[in-house]
Coordinates of N, CA and C in Angstrom, one line a residue:
M121 N 2.9 27.0 -9.3 CA 2.6 25.6 -9.4 C 1.6 25.6 -10.2
S122 N 1.4 25.1 -11.5 CA 0.2 25.0 -12.8 C -0.4 24.2 -12.0
F123 N -2.1 24.0 -12.7 CA -3.3 22.9 -12.1 C -3.9 23.5 -14.0
D124 N -2.5 23.4 -15.1 CA -3.5 23.3 -16.3 C -3.2 22.1 -16.5
K125 N -2.3 21.1 -16.2 CA -2.1 19.7 -16.9 C -3.0 18.7 -16.0
Q126 N -3.5 19.1 -15.2 CA -4.5 18.0 -14.3 C -6.0 17.7 -15.3
V127 N -5.9 16.3 -15.6 CA -7.3 16.0 -16.5 C -8.4 15.7 -15.4
R128 N -9.7 15.8 -15.9 CA -10.5 16.0 -15.1 C -10.9 14.1 -15.5
V129 N -11.3 12.8 -14.4 CA -11.2 11.6 -14.8 C -12.7 11.5 -14.9
T130 N -13.0 11.7 -16.1 CA -14.9 11.0 -16.6 C -14.6 9.4 -16.6
P131 N -16.3 9.1 -16.3 CA -16.1 7.6 -16.3 C -15.8 6.8 -17.5
E132 N -15.7 7.6 -18.7 CA -14.9 6.9 -19.6 C -13.8 6.8 -20.0
L133 N -13.1 7.8 -19.4 CA -11.5 8.0 -18.9 C -11.2 7.4 -18.7
Y134 N -11.8 7.3 -17.2 CA -11.4 5.8 -16.1 C -11.3 4.7 -17.0
D135 N -12.3 4.0 -17.6 CA -12.2 3.0 -18.3 C -10.8 2.9 -19.6
Y136 N -10.7 3.6 -20.0 CA -9.6 4.3 -21.4 C -8.5 3.7 -20.6
V137 N -8.4 4.3 -19.5 CA -6.6 4.4 -18.3 C -6.6 3.2 -18.0
L138 N -7.8 2.3 -17.5 CA -8.1 1.1 -17.2 C -7.8 0.0 -17.9
D139 N -8.0 0.2 -19.4 CA -8.1 -0.5 -20.7 C -6.5 -0.5 -20.9
H140 N -5.3 0.3 -21.2 CA -4.5 0.8 -21.1 C -3.2 0.4 -20.1
S141 N -3.7 -0.3 -19.2 CA -2.6 0.1 -17.6 C -2.7 -2.0 -18.0
L142 N -1.7 -2.5 -16.5 CA -1.7 -3.8 -16.5 C -2.9 -4.4 -16.0
A143 N -3.4 -5.0 -16.8 CA -4.7 -6.1 -16.2 C -4.7 -7.1 -15.1
P144 N -5.8 -7.0 -14.5 CA -6.2 -8.0 -12.8 C -5.7 -9.3 -13.4
D145 N -5.3 -10.6 -13.1 CA -5.1 -11.6 -14.0 C -6.3 -12.8 -13.1
P146 N -6.3 -13.6 -13.7 CA -7.6 -14.5 -12.7 C -7.3 -14.6 -11.8
A147 N -6.5 -14.8 -10.4 CA -7.0 -15.4 -9.2 C -7.2 -12.9 -8.9
Q148 N -7.0 -13.0 -9.1 CA -6.8 -11.1 -8.6 C -8.5 -11.0 -9.0
R149 N -8.6 -11.0 -10.4 CA -10.2 -10.8 -10.5 C -10.9 -11.7 -9.6
T150 N -10.8 -12.7 -9.2 CA -11.7 -13.3 -8.4 C -11.7 -12.7 -7.3
V151 N -11.2 -12.3 -6.8 CA -10.8 -11.3 -5.1 C -11.2 -10.1 -5.2
I152 N -11.4 -9.3 -6.7 CA -12.0 -8.4 -6.6 C -13.8 -8.4 -7.0
E153 N -14.6 -9.5 -7.5 CA -15.9 -9.9 -7.5 C -16.4 -10.9 -5.9
R154 N -15.2 -10.8 -5.4 CA -15.4 -11.1 -3.9 C -15.4 -10.5 -2.9
T155 N -15.0 -9.4 -3.8 CA -14.6 -8.5 -2.3 C -15.7 -7.7 -2.3
R156 N -16.0 -7.0 -4.2 CA -17.4 -6.3 -4.5 C -18.6 -6.8 -3.6
G157 N -18.5 -8.5 -3.8 CA -20.1 -8.9 -2.9 C -20.0 -8.2 -1.7
M158 N -19.5 -8.0 -1.1 CA -19.2 -7.3 0.7 C -19.9 -6.2 0.9
G159 N -20.5 -5.5 0.5 CA -21.1 -4.6 0.1 C -20.5 -3.0 0.0
G160 N -20.3 -2.1 0.8 CA -20.1 -1.1 1.0 C -18.4 -1.2 1.8
L161 N -18.1 -2.2 2.0 CA -17.0 -2.4 2.7 C -16.3 -2.8 1.5
A162 N -16.1 -2.9 0.9 CA -15.6 -3.6 -0.9 C -14.4 -1.8 -1.1
Q163 N -15.3 -0.6 -0.8 CA -14.4 0.7 -1.3 C -12.6 0.6 -0.3
L164 N -12.8 -0.8 0.8 CA -11.4 -1.1 1.6 C -10.0 -1.0 0.7
Q165 N -10.6 -2.1 -0.9 CA -9.7 -2.0 -1.3 C -9.3 -1.4 -2.5
V166 N -8.0 -1.7 -2.5 CA -6.9 -1.0 -3.6 C -8.0 -1.0 -5.2
P167 N -8.4 0.3 -5.7 CA -8.8 0.1 -7.0 C -7.7 -0.7 -8.1
A168 N -8.6 -1.4 -9.4 CA -7.3 -1.7 -10.3 C -6.2 -0.8 -10.3
E169 N -6.2 0.3 -11.3 CA -5.1 0.8 -11.9 C -4.2 1.0 -10.2
Q170 N -4.6 0.9 -8.9 CA -3.5 1.1 -8.0 C -2.8 -0.2 -7.7
G171 N -4.1 -1.1 -7.7 CA -2.7 -2.8 -7.8 C -1.8 -2.6 -9.2
A172 N -2.5 -2.3 -10.1 CA -1.5 -2.3 -11.0 C -0.1 -1.9 -10.9
L173 N -0.1 -0.5 -10.3 CA 0.7 0.4 -10.1 C 1.5 -0.7 -8.7
L174 N 1.4 -1.3 -7.9 CA 1.8 -1.6 -6.7 C 2.4 -3.1 -7.6
T175 N 1.7 -3.7 -8.3 CA 2.8 -4.6 -9.7 C 4.4 -4.1 -9.5
L176 N 3.9 -3.1 -10.8 CA 5.1 -2.6 -11.1 C 5.8 -2.1 -10.7
L177 N 5.9 -1.3 -9.6 CA 7.0 -0.9 -8.4 C 7.4 -2.2 -8.2
S178 N 6.8 -3.2 -7.6 CA 7.1 -4.6 -6.4 C 8.2 -5.0 -7.7
G179 N 7.7 -5.1 -8.7 CA 8.9 -5.7 -9.8 C 9.8 -4.8 -10.6
V180 N 9.4 -3.4 -10.1 CA 11.1 -2.5 -10.1 C 11.9 -3.3 -9.1
V181 N 11.7 -2.6 -8.0 CA 12.4 -3.3 -6.7 C 13.3 -4.7 -6.0
R182 N 11.6 -5.4 -7.2 CA 12.4 -6.9 -6.7 C 12.7 -7.2 -5.1
P183 N 11.7 -6.8 -4.7 CA 11.9 -6.8 -3.2 C 12.1 -8.4 -2.3
R184 N 13.3 -9.0 -1.6 CA 13.4 -9.9 -0.7 C 12.9 -10.2 0.5
V185 N 11.8 -9.0 0.9 CA 11.3 -9.1 2.3 C 10.7 -7.7 2.0
A186 N 9.2 -7.6 2.1 CA 8.3 -6.7 1.8 C 7.7 -7.1 2.7
V187 N 6.4 -5.8 3.2 CA 5.8 -5.9 4.1 C 4.4 -5.2 3.9
E188 N 3.5 -5.4 4.0 CA 2.2 -4.7 4.1 C 1.2 -4.6 5.5
V189 N 0.8 -3.6 5.5 CA 0.0 -2.6 7.3 C -1.0 -2.8 6.4
G190 N -1.8 -3.6 6.7 CA -3.4 -4.1 6.2 C -4.0 -4.6 5.1
T191 N -4.1 -5.8 5.1 CA -4.5 -6.3 3.8 C -6.0 -6.7 3.6
F192 N -7.4 -6.8 4.2 CA -8.2 -7.2 3.8 C -8.7 -7.8 3.6
T193 N -8.8 -8.5 1.9 CA -9.1 -9.5 1.4 C -8.3 -10.1 0.4
G194 N -7.2 -9.1 0.7 CA -5.7 -9.9 -0.6 C -5.2 -9.6 -1.4
Y195 N -6.4 -8.4 -2.2 CA -5.7 -8.4 -3.6 C -4.8 -7.5 -3.8
S196 N -4.5 -6.6 -2.7 CA -2.9 -5.6 -2.6 C -1.8 -6.7 -2.5
A197 N -1.9 -7.2 -1.4 CA -0.8 -8.4 -1.7 C -0.4 -9.4 -2.5
L198 N -1.5 -9.7 -2.9 CA -1.2 -10.3 -4.5 C -0.1 -9.4 -5.4
C199 N -0.9 -8.1 -5.9 CA -0.2 -6.9 -6.9 C 1.8 -7.1 -6.5
I200 N 1.8 -6.7 -5.3 CA 3.0 -7.0 -4.5 C 3.5 -8.3 -5.2
A201 N 2.9 -9.5 -4.3 CA 3.7 -10.8 -4.3 C 3.7 -10.8 -5.9
K202 N 3.5 -10.3 -7.1 CA 4.0 -10.7 -8.3 C 5.3 -10.2 -8.7
G203 N 5.9 -9.1 -7.4 CA 6.6 -8.5 -8.6 C 7.8 -9.2 -7.1
L204 N 7.9 -10.0 -6.5 CA 8.6 -10.3 -5.9 C 10.2 -11.2 -6.1
A205 N 11.2 -10.8 -5.5 CA 12.5 -11.9 -6.0 C 12.3 -13.1 -6.1
A206 N 12.9 -13.7 -6.7 CA 13.1 -15.2 -6.5 C 12.7 -15.8 -4.8
D207 N 13.6 -15.4 -4.2 CA 13.3 -16.1 -2.8 C 12.8 -14.5 -1.9
G208 N 11.8 -14.0 -2.3 CA 11.3 -13.1 -1.5 C 10.4 -13.3 -0.9
R209 N 9.6 -12.9 0.3 CA 8.8 -12.8 0.4 C 8.1 -11.9 1.6
L210 N 6.8 -11.8 1.0 CA 5.8 -10.9 1.7 C 5.3 -11.3 3.0
L211 N 5.6 -10.1 4.4 CA 4.9 -10.3 5.5 C 3.4 -9.2 5.5
C212 N 2.2 -10.1 6.1 CA 0.9 -9.1 5.3 C 0.4 -9.0 7.4
C213 N -0.1 -8.1 7.3 CA -0.3 -7.3 9.1 C -2.4 -7.0 8.7
D214 N -2.8 -7.7 9.8 CA -3.8 -7.5 9.2 C -4.1 -8.2 11.0
V215 N -6.0 -7.4 10.9 CA -6.5 -8.3 12.9 C -7.7 -9.1 12.4
S216 N -8.0 -9.0 11.4 CA -9.6 -9.7 11.6 C -9.1 -10.7 10.4
E217 N -9.3 -12.0 11.0 CA -9.7 -13.5 10.6 C -10.3 -13.7 9.4
E218 N -11.8 -12.6 9.8 CA -12.8 -13.1 8.1 C -12.5 -12.6 7.0
W219 N -12.3 -11.0 7.0 CA -11.3 -10.7 5.8 C -10.5 -11.3 5.2
T220 N -9.3 -11.6 5.9 CA -8.3 -12.2 5.6 C -8.1 -13.9 5.2
E221 N -9.6 -14.2 5.5 CA -9.8 -15.7 5.1 C -9.9 -16.3 3.8
I222 N -10.6 -14.7 3.6 CA -10.7 -14.6 1.7 C -9.4 -14.3 1.2
A223 N -8.6 -14.2 1.6 CA -6.9 -13.7 1.1 C -6.0 -15.1 0.8
R224 N -6.2 -15.6 2.6 CA -5.6 -17.0 2.1 C -5.9 -17.8 1.2
E225 N -7.4 -17.7 0.7 CA -7.8 -18.8 -0.4 C -7.5 -18.8 -1.8
T226 N -7.5 -17.2 -1.9 CA -7.0 -17.0 -3.3 C -5.5 -16.8 -3.5
W227 N -4.9 -16.6 -2.6 CA -3.4 -16.8 -2.3 C -3.1 -18.2 -3.4
R228 N -3.2 -18.5 -2.1 CA -3.6 -20.6 -2.7 C -4.3 -21.1 -4.0
E229 N -5.2 -20.3 -4.2 CA -5.3 -20.4 -5.5 C -4.6 -19.9 -6.8
A230 N -3.8 -19.0 -6.5 CA -2.7 -18.2 -6.9 C -1.5 -18.8 -7.4
G231 N -1.1 -19.7 -5.9 CA -0.2 -20.5 -6.3 C 1.2 -19.6 -5.8
V232 N 0.8 -18.6 -4.7 CA 1.6 -17.5 -3.8 C 1.3 -18.1 -2.2
A233 N 0.8 -19.0 -1.7 CA 0.2 -18.6 -0.5 C 1.5 -19.3 0.8
D234 N 2.6 -20.1 -0.5 CA 4.0 -20.3 0.7 C 5.1 -18.9 1.1
R235 N 5.0 -17.9 0.0 CA 6.0 -16.9 0.2 C 5.4 -15.3 1.0
I236 N 3.8 -15.8 1.4 CA 3.2 -14.9 1.9 C 3.3 -15.2 4.0
D237 N 3.7 -14.0 4.5 CA 3.6 -14.7 5.9 C 2.2 -13.9 6.7
L238 N 0.8 -14.4 6.7 CA 0.2 -13.3 7.3 C 0.2 -13.8 9.0
R239 N 0.6 -12.1 9.7 CA -0.1 -12.5 10.6 C -0.9 -11.4 11.3
I240 N -1.6 -12.0 12.3 CA -3.2 -12.1 12.6 C -2.7 -10.8 14.1
A241 N -2.7 -9.6 14.1 CA -2.4 -9.4 15.3 C -2.3 -7.4 14.9
P242 N -2.1 -6.9 16.5 CA -2.2 -5.5 15.5 C -1.0 -5.0 15.6
A243 N -0.6 -4.1 14.1 CA 0.0 -4.8 13.3 C 1.0 -3.6 14.1
L244 N 1.3 -2.9 14.7 CA 2.8 -2.2 15.7 C 3.4 -2.8 16.1
E245 N 2.9 -4.5 17.1 CA 3.3 -5.6 17.1 C 4.1 -5.8 16.1
T246 N 3.7 -6.7 15.5 CA 4.2 -7.6 14.6 C 5.2 -6.5 14.1
L247 N 5.5 -5.0 13.4 CA 6.6 -4.5 13.6 C 7.6 -4.4 14.2
D248 N 7.3 -4.2 15.6 CA 8.5 -3.6 16.3 C 8.7 -5.2 16.8
A249 N 8.8 -5.8 16.5 CA 8.8 -7.4 16.6 C 10.2 -8.2 15.9
L250 N 10.3 -7.4 14.6 CA 10.9 -7.2 13.4 C 12.0 -7.2 14.0
P251 N 13.7 -7.7 13.5 CA 14.6 -7.8 13.3 C 14.8 -5.9 13.3
S252 N 15.4 -5.1 14.1 CA 15.6 -3.7 14.1 C 16.8 -3.3 13.1
H253 N 17.4 -3.9 12.6 CA 18.0 -3.2 11.5 C 17.8 -3.1 10.2
P254 N 18.3 -2.5 9.1 CA 17.4 -1.9 7.8 C 18.1 -3.8 6.7
H255 N 16.6 -4.2 6.7 CA 16.5 -5.2 5.7 C 14.7 -5.5 4.8
I256 N 14.2 -4.1 4.9 CA 12.9 -4.2 3.8 C 13.2 -3.5 2.9
D257 N 12.8 -4.1 2.1 CA 13.2 -4.1 0.3 C 11.7 -3.0 0.0
L258 N 10.2 -3.0 0.4 CA 9.7 -2.3 -0.1 C 8.4 -2.9 0.8
A259 N 7.4 -1.5 1.7 CA 6.2 -1.5 2.7 C 5.8 -0.7 2.1
F260 N 4.4 -1.7 2.1 CA 3.0 -0.7 1.8 C 2.2 -0.1 3.0
I261 N 1.6 0.8 3.3 CA 1.3 0.9 4.3 C -0.7 1.3 3.9
D262 N -1.7 0.7 4.3 CA -3.1 0.9 4.0 C -4.3 0.2 5.4
A263 N -3.9 0.8 6.3 CA -4.7 0.5 7.1 C -5.6 1.9 8.3
N264 N -5.8 1.5 9.2 CA -6.5 2.5 9.6 C -5.3 3.5 10.2
K265 N -6.2 5.0 9.8 CA -5.2 6.6 9.4 C -4.3 7.0 10.7
D266 N -5.5 6.1 12.2 CA -4.4 7.5 13.4 C -3.5 6.7 13.5
G267 N -2.8 5.6 12.6 CA -1.6 4.2 13.2 C -0.9 4.8 11.8
Y268 N -0.4 5.5 10.8 CA 0.4 6.2 10.1 C 1.9 6.3 10.3
I269 N 1.6 6.8 11.4 CA 3.1 7.9 11.6 C 3.7 6.9 12.6
S270 N 2.7 5.4 13.8 CA 3.3 5.2 14.3 C 4.3 3.5 13.7
Y271 N 3.4 3.8 12.2 CA 3.8 2.5 11.6 C 5.1 2.7 10.4
W272 N 4.7 4.4 10.0 CA 6.0 4.7 8.9 C 7.4 4.8 10.1
E273 N 7.0 5.2 11.3 CA 8.5 5.1 12.3 C 8.5 3.7 12.8
A274 N 8.0 2.6 12.5 CA 8.7 1.5 12.7 C 9.2 1.0 12.2
L275 N 8.9 1.3 10.0 CA 9.5 0.8 9.2 C 10.7 1.5 8.6
V276 N 10.7 3.1 9.0 CA 11.8 3.5 8.4 C 12.9 3.4 8.8
P277 N 13.4 2.7 10.0 CA 14.9 2.4 10.4 C 15.0 0.8 9.5
R278 N 14.0 0.2 9.2 CA 14.2 -0.7 8.4 C 14.2 -0.9 7.4
M279 N 14.5 -0.2 6.6 CA 14.1 -0.4 5.5 C 15.2 -0.5 4.7
R280 N 15.9 -1.1 3.6 CA 17.1 -1.2 3.5 C 17.0 0.9 2.1
P281 N 18.5 1.2 2.2 CA 18.9 2.1 1.6 C 18.2 2.5 -0.1
N282 N 17.8 2.8 -0.5 CA 17.1 3.3 -1.6 C 15.1 1.7 -1.3
G283 N 15.4 2.0 0.0 CA 14.0 0.8 -0.2 C 13.1 1.8 -0.4
L284 N 11.8 1.1 -0.9 CA 10.0 2.2 -1.4 C 9.0 1.8 0.0
L285 N 9.2 2.9 -0.1 CA 7.5 3.3 1.1 C 6.3 3.5 0.7
I286 N 5.0 2.8 0.5 CA 4.1 3.6 0.0 C 3.0 3.2 1.1
A287 N 2.1 4.5 0.6 CA 1.0 4.8 1.7 C 0.0 5.3 0.7
D288 N -1.4 4.5 1.5 CA -2.1 5.0 0.7 C -3.4 6.2 1.4
N289 N -4.2 5.8 0.4 CA -5.4 6.8 1.1 C -4.6 8.7 1.5
V290 N -3.4 8.8 1.5 CA -3.1 10.2 1.4 C -3.8 11.2 1.4
L291 N -4.9 11.1 0.7 CA -5.4 12.5 0.3 C -7.2 12.8 0.8
Y292 N -7.4 10.9 1.0 CA -8.7 11.0 1.7 C -9.9 11.5 1.4
D293 N -10.1 11.6 0.2 CA -11.3 12.2 -0.8 C -11.1 13.9 -0.6
G294 N -10.1 14.4 -0.6 CA -9.8 15.9 -0.8 C -10.3 16.3 1.2
Q295 N -10.4 15.4 2.0 CA -10.9 15.5 3.5 C -9.7 16.3 4.3
V296 N -8.4 16.0 3.3 CA -7.3 16.4 4.1 C -6.5 18.1 4.0
L297 N -7.6 18.6 2.9 CA -7.5 19.7 3.0 C -8.5 21.0 4.3
A298 N -9.6 20.5 4.7 CA -10.0 21.0 5.5 C -10.6 19.9 7.4
P299 N -9.7 18.5 7.6 CA -10.7 18.3 8.5 C -11.7 18.2 9.2
N300 N -11.2 19.4 9.7 CA -13.1 20.1 10.0 C -13.5 19.4 11.3
G301 N -12.2 18.8 12.2 CA -12.8 18.5 13.5 C -12.0 16.8 13.2
D302 N -12.9 16.1 11.7 CA -13.0 15.1 12.1 C -11.4 14.4 11.8
P303 N -11.1 13.7 13.2 CA -10.2 12.9 13.8 C -9.7 11.8 12.4
T304 N -10.3 11.3 11.5 CA -9.6 10.3 10.2 C -8.7 11.5 8.8
P305 N -9.3 12.2 9.0 CA -8.6 13.2 7.8 C -7.0 13.7 8.5
A306 N -7.7 14.2 10.0 CA -7.0 14.8 10.6 C -5.3 14.6 11.0
A307 N -6.1 13.1 11.0 CA -4.6 12.2 11.1 C -3.9 11.7 10.3
V308 N -4.4 11.9 9.0 CA -4.2 12.1 7.5 C -3.0 13.0 7.3
H309 N -3.7 14.0 7.4 CA -2.6 15.5 7.2 C -1.5 15.1 8.1
A310 N -1.7 15.2 9.3 CA -1.0 15.1 10.6 C 0.6 13.5 10.2
F311 N 0.2 13.1 8.8 CA 0.6 12.0 8.4 C 1.9 12.3 7.4
N312 N 0.7 13.0 6.8 CA 1.6 13.8 5.5 C 2.2 14.9 5.9
E313 N 2.4 15.2 6.9 CA 3.3 16.4 6.9 C 4.5 16.3 7.7
H314 N 3.9 15.1 8.5 CA 5.1 14.1 9.1 C 6.1 13.5 8.3
V315 N 5.5 13.1 6.7 CA 6.3 12.9 6.2 C 7.1 13.4 4.8
K316 N 6.5 14.7 5.0 CA 7.1 16.3 4.0 C 8.2 16.6 5.2
A317 N 8.6 16.2 6.3 CA 9.5 16.5 6.9 C 10.5 15.9 7.3
D318 N 10.3 14.5 6.5 CA 11.6 13.0 6.9 C 12.2 13.5 6.5
R319 N 13.4 13.7 7.2 CA 15.0 13.9 6.2 C 15.5 13.0 5.6
R320 N 15.1 11.9 6.0 CA 15.5 10.3 6.0 C 14.8 9.6 4.9
V321 N 14.1 10.4 4.1 CA 13.4 10.2 2.9 C 12.7 11.3 1.8
E322 N 12.8 10.4 0.2 CA 12.1 11.9 -0.6 C 11.4 11.2 -1.5
P323 N 10.1 11.7 -0.7 CA 9.1 12.1 -0.9 C 8.3 12.3 -2.2
V324 N 7.0 11.6 -3.1 CA 6.5 12.0 -4.1 C 4.8 11.9 -3.8
M325 N 3.7 12.6 -3.2 CA 2.3 12.2 -3.5 C 2.2 12.5 -4.6
L326 N 1.0 11.4 -5.4 CA 0.0 11.5 -6.3 C -1.4 11.2 -6.3
P327 N -2.3 11.9 -6.8 CA -3.2 12.0 -6.9 C -4.0 10.7 -7.5
V328 N -3.2 9.3 -7.6 CA -3.6 8.2 -8.3 C -4.7 7.4 -6.7
A329 N -6.6 7.3 -7.4 CA -6.8 6.9 -6.8 C -7.6 7.5 -5.7
D330 N -6.9 7.3 -3.9 CA -7.8 8.3 -3.4 C -6.4 9.1 -2.9
G331 N -5.5 8.7 -2.8 CA -4.1 9.5 -3.2 C -3.2 8.6 -2.8
I332 N -1.5 8.5 -3.4 CA -0.7 7.6 -3.2 C 0.5 8.5 -2.8
T333 N 1.4 8.2 -1.4 CA 2.8 8.6 -1.2 C 3.3 7.7 -1.7
L334 N 4.9 8.1 -2.8 CA 5.7 6.7 -2.2 C 6.7 7.2 -2.1
A335 N 8.3 6.8 -1.4 CA 9.0 8.1 -0.4 C 10.8 6.9 -1.0
R336 N 11.6 7.4 -1.0 CA 13.1 6.2 -1.5 C 13.4 6.7 0.0
V337 N 13.9 5.6 1.2 CA 15.2 5.8 2.2 C 16.2 6.1 1.5
K338 N 16.6 7.1 1.9 CA 17.9 7.7 1.7 C 19.0 6.6 2.4
A339 N 20.3 6.6 2.0 CA 21.3 6.3 2.4 C 22.0 7.3 3.7
L340 N 22.8 6.3 4.3 CA 23.3 7.0 5.6 C 23.8 8.2 5.2
D341 N 24.6 8.0 4.1 CA 25.6 9.7 3.8 C 24.8 10.1 3.0
E342 N 24.2 10.3 3.1 CA 23.1 11.4 2.3 C 22.5 12.5 2.8
D343 N 22.4 13.4 2.1 CA 21.7 14.5 3.2 C 20.6 14.6 3.6

């Protein structure tokens, strides 16, 4: 494998990338600015280029049923909601009333609140209570890293054939290469190995932002 085609992203090149990608709409810019005011916590929000990718992927899949595990202040949910099918709905899982209140306000301002079902509870409880048959078209995981494998295992059997699973922070600032006893990058590395070995999906890991994995769920008759 060659590393030759990897480009070092300078601040100037990053600005160029954003300038040539789908730009946040007014509602998305509002939640970006509100989240930025939270100081260090703002790093929990997906960056603009990843938000654009989520919108593009959702627009391609056109999900009737989408699930987000880890909602924070609602930016990624807005990005996914833009691509929902006409009758589509997004289920959001989070445990923070405080952070998601910003999300609720933004969704109302964007006119999509009636298409988003926010559940404040441990995500695994919410996922385990869903119908067990395949019915989810798109799922995005961006929550506590030690729960990633459990969320994955709750979601995969509920995904329709050719459904799309997306997992964020799979490079964890490069620390997955050498966790050095830190439980969080170790959990992310374990998740990555779990996905790699999962014959039910076709995964690809991309070095976008902090790393993102996309995985197509195979039909039952596929190898």
